[in-house]
Coordinates of N, CA, C and O in Angstrom, one line a residue:
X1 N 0.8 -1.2 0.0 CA 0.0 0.0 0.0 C 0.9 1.2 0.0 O 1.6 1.4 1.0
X2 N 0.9 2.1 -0.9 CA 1.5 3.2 -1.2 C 0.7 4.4 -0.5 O -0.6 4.4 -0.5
X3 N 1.5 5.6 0.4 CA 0.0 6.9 0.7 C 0.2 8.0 -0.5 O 1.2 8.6 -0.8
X4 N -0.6 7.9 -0.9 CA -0.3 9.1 -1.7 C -1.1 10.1 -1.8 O -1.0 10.7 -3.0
X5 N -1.7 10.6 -1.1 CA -1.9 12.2 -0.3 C -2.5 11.8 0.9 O -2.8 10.7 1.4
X6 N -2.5 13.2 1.3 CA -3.2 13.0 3.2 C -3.9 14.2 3.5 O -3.2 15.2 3.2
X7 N -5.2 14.5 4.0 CA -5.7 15.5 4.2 C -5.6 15.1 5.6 O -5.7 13.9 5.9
X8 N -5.5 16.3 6.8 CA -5.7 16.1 8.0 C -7.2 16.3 8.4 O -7.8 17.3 7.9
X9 N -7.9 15.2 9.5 CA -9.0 15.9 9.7 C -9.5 17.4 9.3 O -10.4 17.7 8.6
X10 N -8.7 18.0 10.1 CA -9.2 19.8 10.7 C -9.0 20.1 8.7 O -10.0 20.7 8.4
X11 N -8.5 20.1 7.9 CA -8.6 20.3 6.2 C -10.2 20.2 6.1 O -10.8 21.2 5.6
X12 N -11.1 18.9 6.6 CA -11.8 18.5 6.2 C -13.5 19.0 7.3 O -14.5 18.5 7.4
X13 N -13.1 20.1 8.0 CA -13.7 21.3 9.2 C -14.2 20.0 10.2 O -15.3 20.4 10.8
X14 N -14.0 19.1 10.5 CA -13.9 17.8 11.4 C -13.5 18.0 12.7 O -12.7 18.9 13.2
X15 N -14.1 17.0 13.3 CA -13.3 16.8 14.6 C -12.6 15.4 14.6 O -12.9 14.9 13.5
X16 N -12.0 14.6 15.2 CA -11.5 13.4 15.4 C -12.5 12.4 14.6 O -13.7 12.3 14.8
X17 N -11.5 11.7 13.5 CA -11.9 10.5 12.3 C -12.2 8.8 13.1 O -11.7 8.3 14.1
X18 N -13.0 8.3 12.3 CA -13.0 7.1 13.2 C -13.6 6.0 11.6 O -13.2 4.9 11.6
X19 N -14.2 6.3 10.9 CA -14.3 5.6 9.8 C -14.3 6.0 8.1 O -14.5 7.1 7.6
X20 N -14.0 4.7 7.2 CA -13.5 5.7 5.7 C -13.9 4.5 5.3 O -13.9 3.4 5.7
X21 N -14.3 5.1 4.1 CA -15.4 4.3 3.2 C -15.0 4.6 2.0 O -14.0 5.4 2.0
X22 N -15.7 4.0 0.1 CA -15.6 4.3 -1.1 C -16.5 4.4 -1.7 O -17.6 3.7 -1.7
X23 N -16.3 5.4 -2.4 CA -17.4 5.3 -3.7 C -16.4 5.4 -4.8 O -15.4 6.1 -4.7
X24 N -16.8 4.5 -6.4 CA -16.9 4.9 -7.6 C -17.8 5.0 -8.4 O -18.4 3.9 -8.6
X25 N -18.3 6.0 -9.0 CA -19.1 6.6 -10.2 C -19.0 5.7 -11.3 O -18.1 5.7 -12.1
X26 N -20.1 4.7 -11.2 CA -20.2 3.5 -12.4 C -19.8 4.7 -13.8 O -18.8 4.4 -14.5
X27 N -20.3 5.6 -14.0 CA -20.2 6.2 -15.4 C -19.5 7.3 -15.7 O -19.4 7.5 -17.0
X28 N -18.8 8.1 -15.0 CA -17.4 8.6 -15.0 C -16.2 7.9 -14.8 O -15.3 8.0 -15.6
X29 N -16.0 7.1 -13.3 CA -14.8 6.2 -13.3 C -14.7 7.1 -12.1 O -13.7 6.6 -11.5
X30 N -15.0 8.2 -11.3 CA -14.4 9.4 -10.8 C -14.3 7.9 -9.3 O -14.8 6.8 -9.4
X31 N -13.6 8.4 -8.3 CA -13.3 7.8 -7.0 C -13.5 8.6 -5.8 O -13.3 9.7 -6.1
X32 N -13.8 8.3 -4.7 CA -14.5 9.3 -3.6 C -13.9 8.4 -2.5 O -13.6 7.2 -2.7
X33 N -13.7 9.1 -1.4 CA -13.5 8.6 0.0 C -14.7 9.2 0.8 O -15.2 10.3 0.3
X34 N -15.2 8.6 1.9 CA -16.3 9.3 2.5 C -15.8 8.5 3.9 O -15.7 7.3 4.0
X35 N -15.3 9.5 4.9 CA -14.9 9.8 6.2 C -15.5 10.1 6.8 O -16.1 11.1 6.7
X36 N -15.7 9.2 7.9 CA -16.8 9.5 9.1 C -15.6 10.1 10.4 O -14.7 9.6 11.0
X37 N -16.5 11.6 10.3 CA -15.7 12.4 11.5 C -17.0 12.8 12.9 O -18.2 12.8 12.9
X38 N -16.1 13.0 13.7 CA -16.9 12.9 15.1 C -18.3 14.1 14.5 O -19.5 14.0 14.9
X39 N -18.0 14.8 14.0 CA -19.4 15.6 13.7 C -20.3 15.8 12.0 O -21.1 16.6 11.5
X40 N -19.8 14.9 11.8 CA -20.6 14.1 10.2 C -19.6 13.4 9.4 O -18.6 12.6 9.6
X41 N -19.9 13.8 8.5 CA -19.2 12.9 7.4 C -18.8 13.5 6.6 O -19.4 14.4 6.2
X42 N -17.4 13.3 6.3 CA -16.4 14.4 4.8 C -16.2 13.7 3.4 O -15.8 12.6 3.3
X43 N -16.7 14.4 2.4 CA -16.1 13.7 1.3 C -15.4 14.4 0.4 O -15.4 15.6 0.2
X44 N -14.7 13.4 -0.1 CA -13.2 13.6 -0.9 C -13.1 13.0 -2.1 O -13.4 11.9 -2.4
X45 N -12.7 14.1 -3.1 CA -12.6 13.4 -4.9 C -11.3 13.0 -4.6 O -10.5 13.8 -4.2
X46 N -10.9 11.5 -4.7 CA -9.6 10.9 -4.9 C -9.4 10.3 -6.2 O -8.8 9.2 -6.4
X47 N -9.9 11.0 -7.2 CA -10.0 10.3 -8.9 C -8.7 10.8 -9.1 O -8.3 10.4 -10.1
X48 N -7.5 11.9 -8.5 CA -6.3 12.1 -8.9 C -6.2 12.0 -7.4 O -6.6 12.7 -6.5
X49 N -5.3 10.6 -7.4 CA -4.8 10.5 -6.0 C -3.2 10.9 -5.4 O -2.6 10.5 -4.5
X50 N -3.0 11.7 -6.2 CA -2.1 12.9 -5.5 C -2.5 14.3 -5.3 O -1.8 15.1 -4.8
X51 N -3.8 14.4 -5.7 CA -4.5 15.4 -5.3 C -5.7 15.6 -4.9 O -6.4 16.2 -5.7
X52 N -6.0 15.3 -4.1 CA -7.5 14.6 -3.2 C -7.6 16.3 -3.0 O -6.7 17.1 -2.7
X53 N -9.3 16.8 -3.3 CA -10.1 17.2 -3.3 C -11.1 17.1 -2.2 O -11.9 16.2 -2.3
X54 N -11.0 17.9 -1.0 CA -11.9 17.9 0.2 C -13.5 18.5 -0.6 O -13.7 19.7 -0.7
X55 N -14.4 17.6 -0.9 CA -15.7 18.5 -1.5 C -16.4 18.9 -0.4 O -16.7 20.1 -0.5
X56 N -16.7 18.4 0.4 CA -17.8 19.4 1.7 C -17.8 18.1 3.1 O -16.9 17.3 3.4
X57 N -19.1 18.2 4.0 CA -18.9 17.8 4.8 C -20.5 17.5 4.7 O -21.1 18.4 4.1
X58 N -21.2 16.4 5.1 CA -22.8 16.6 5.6 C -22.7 16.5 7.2 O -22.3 15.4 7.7
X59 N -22.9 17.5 7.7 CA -23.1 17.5 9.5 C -23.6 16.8 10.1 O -24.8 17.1 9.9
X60 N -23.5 15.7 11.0 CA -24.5 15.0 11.9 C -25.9 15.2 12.1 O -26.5 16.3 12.1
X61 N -26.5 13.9 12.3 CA -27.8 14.4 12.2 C -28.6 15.0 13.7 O -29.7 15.4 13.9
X62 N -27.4 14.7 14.8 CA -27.3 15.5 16.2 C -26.0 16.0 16.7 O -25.2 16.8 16.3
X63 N -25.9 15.2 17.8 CA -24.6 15.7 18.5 C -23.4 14.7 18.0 O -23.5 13.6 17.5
X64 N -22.1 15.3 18.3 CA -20.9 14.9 17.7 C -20.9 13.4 18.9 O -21.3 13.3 20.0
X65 N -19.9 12.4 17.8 CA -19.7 11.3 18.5 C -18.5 11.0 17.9 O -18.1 11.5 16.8
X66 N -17.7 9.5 18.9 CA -16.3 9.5 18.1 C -16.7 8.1 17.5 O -15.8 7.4 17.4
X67 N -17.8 7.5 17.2 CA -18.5 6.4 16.3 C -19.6 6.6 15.3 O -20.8 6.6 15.4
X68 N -18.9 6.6 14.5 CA -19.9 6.6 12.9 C -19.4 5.6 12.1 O -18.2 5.1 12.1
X69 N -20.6 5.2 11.5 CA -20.1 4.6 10.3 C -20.6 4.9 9.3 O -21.3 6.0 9.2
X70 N -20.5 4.0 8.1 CA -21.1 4.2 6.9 C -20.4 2.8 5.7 O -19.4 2.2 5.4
X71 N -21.8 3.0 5.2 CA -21.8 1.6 4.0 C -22.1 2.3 2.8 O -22.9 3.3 2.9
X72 N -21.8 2.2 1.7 CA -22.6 2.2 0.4 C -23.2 1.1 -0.5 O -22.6 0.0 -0.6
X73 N -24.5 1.4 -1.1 CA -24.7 0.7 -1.9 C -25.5 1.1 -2.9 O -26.6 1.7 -2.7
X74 N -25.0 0.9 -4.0 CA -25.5 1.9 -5.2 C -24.6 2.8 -5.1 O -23.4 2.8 -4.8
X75 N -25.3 3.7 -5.4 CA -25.4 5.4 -5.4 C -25.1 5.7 -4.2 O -24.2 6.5 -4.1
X76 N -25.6 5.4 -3.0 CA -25.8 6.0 -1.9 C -25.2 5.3 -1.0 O -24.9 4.2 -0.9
X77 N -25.1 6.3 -0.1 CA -24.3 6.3 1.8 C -25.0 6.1 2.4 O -26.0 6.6 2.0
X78 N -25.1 5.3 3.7 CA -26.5 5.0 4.5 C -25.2 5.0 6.1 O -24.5 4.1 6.4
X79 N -25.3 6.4 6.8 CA -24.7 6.7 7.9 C -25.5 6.6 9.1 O -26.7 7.1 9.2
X80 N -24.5 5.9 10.3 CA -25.4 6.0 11.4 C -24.3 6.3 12.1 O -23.2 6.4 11.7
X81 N -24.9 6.6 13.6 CA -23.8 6.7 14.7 C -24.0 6.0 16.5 O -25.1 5.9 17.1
X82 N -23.2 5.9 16.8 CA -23.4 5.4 17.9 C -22.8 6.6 19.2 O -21.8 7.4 19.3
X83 N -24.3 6.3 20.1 CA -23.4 7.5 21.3 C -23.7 9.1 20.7 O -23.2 10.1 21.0
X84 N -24.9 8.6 19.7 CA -25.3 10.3 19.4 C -27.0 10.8 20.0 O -27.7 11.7 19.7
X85 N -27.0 10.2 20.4 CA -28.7 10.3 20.8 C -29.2 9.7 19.6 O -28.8 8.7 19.1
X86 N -30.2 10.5 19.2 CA -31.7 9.8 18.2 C -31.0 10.0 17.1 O -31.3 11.0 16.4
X87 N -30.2 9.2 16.7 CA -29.1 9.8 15.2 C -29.8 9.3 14.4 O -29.9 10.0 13.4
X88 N -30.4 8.2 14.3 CA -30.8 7.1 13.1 C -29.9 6.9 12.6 O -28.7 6.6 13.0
X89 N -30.4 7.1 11.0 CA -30.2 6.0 9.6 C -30.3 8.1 8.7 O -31.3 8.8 8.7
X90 N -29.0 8.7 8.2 CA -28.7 9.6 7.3 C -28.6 8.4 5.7 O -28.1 7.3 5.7
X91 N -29.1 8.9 4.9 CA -29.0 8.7 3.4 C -28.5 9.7 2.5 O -29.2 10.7 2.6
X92 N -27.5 9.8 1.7 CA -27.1 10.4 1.1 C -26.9 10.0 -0.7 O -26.3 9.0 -1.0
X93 N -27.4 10.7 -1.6 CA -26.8 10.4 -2.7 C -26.0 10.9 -3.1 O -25.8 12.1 -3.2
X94 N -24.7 9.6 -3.6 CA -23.4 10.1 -3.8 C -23.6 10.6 -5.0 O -22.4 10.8 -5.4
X95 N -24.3 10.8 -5.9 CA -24.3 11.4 -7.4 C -24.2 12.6 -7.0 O -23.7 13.3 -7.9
X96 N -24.4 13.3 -5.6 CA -24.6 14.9 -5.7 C -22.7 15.4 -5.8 O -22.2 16.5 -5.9
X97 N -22.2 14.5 -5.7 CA -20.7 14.8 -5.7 C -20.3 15.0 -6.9 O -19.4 15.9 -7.0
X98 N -20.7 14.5 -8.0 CA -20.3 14.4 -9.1 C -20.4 16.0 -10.0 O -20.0 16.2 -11.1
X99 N -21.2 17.0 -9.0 CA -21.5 18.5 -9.2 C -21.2 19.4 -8.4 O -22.0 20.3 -8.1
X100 N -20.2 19.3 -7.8 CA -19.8 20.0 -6.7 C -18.8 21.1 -7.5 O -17.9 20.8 -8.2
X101 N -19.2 22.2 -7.2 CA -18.5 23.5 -8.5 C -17.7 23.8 -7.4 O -16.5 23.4 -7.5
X102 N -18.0 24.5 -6.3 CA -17.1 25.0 -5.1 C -17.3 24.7 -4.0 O -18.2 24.8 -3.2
X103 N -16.3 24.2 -4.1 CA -15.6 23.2 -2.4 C -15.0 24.0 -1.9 O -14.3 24.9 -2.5
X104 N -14.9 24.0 -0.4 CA -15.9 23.2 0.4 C -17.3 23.6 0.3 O -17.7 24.7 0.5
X105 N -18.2 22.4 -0.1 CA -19.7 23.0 0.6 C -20.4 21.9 1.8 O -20.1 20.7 1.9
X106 N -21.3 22.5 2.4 CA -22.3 21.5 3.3 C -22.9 21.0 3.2 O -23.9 21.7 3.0
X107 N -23.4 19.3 3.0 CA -24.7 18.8 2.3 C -25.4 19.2 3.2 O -25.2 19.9 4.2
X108 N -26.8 18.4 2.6 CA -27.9 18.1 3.1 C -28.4 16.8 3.1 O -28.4 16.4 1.9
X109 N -28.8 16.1 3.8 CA -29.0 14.8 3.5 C -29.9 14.5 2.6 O -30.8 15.3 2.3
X110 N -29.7 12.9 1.8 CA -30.8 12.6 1.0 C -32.3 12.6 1.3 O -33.3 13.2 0.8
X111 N -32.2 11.4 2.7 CA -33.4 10.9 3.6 C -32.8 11.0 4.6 O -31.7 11.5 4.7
X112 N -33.6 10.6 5.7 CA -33.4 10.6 6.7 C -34.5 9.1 7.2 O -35.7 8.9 6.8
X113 N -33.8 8.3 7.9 CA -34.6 7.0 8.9 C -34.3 7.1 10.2 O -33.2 7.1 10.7
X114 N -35.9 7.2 10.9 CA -35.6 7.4 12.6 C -36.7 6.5 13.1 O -37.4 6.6 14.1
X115 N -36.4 5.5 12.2 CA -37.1 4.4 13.3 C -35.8 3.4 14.3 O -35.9 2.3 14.7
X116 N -35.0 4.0 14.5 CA -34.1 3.1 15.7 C -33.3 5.0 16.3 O -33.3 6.1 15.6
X117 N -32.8 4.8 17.5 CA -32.2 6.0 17.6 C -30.9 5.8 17.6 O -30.4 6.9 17.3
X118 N -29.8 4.8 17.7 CA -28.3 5.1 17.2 C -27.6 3.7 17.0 O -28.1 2.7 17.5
X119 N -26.9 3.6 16.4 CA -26.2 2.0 15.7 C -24.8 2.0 16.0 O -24.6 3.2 15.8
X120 N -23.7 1.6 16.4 CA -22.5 1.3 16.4 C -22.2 0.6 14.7 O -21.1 0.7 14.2
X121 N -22.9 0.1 14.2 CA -22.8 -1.0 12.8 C -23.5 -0.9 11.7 O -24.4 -1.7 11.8
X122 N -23.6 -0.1 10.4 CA -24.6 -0.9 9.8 C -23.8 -1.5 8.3 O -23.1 -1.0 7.5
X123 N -24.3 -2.8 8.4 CA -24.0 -3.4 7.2 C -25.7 -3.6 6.1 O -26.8 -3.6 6.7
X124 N -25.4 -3.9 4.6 CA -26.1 -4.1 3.6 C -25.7 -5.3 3.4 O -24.6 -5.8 3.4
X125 N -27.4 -6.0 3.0 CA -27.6 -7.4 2.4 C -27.3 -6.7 1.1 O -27.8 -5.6 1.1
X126 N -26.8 -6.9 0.3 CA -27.0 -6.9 -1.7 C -27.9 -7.9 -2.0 O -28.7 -7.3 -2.7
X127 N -28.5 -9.1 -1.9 CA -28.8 -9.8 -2.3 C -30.6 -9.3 -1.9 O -31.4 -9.7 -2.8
X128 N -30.9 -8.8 -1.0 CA -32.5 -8.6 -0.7 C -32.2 -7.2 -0.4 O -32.9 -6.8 0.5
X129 N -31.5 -6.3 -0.9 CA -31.5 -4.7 -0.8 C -32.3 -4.0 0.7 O -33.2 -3.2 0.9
X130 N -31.1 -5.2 1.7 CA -31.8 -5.1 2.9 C -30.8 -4.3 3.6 O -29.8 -4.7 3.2
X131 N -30.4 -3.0 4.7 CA -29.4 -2.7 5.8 C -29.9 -3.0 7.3 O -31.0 -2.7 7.9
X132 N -29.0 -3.5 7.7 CA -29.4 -4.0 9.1 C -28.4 -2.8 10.0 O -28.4 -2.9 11.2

């Protein structure tokens, strides 16, 4: 494994990192990191990975915690957190990255699910387009 760039949390308006995840763009090829930081989630164009592109941050869906995660499938990010109060289930579509003119900006979330209030884990079935 080669590093070939590094953004520090505080680059990415963060507090302390705790999970990193991928996306690629079935129809550009473009590559994304999505970083779970104690007060949301950061994402990053790594399609030139010596020059990683901080594109914005989506904010928590409450209070900051040092446990997030995040899965993709498809298009989209399905974030939870643990140790945040009523955080649920954040949805995100990653296609909104693919239009990001000036960075840094702030998402907004896709959906939002608040039938559970916080998760330490979430994983996706593929096979019955289920997240547990």
């Amino acid at each position: 494994m080669d590093l070939r760039s590094r953004l520090p949390v505080s680059a990415m308006d963060g507090e302390g990192g705790n999970d990193i995840w991928g996306w690629a763009d079935a129809q550009t090829g473009r590559e994304y990191a999505l970083m779970g930081l104690q007060n949301g989630t950061a994402f990053v164009d790594i399609t030139d990975p010596e020059e990683a592109v901080f594109l914005g941050r989506l904010p928590t869906q409450t209070t900051s915690s040092i446990w997030r995660d995040i899965k993709v499938y498809r298009d989209h990010a399905y974030i939870v957190a643990d140790g945040a109060g009523a955080h649920g289930m954040q949805v995100f579509d990653l296609t909104d990255l693919l239009d990001v003119a000036a960075p840094p900006t702030t998402f907004g979330e896709t959906t939002h699910y608040d039938g559970f209030g916080n998760a330490h884990n979430i994983v996706v079935n593929e096979d019955d387009d289920t997240a547990y």
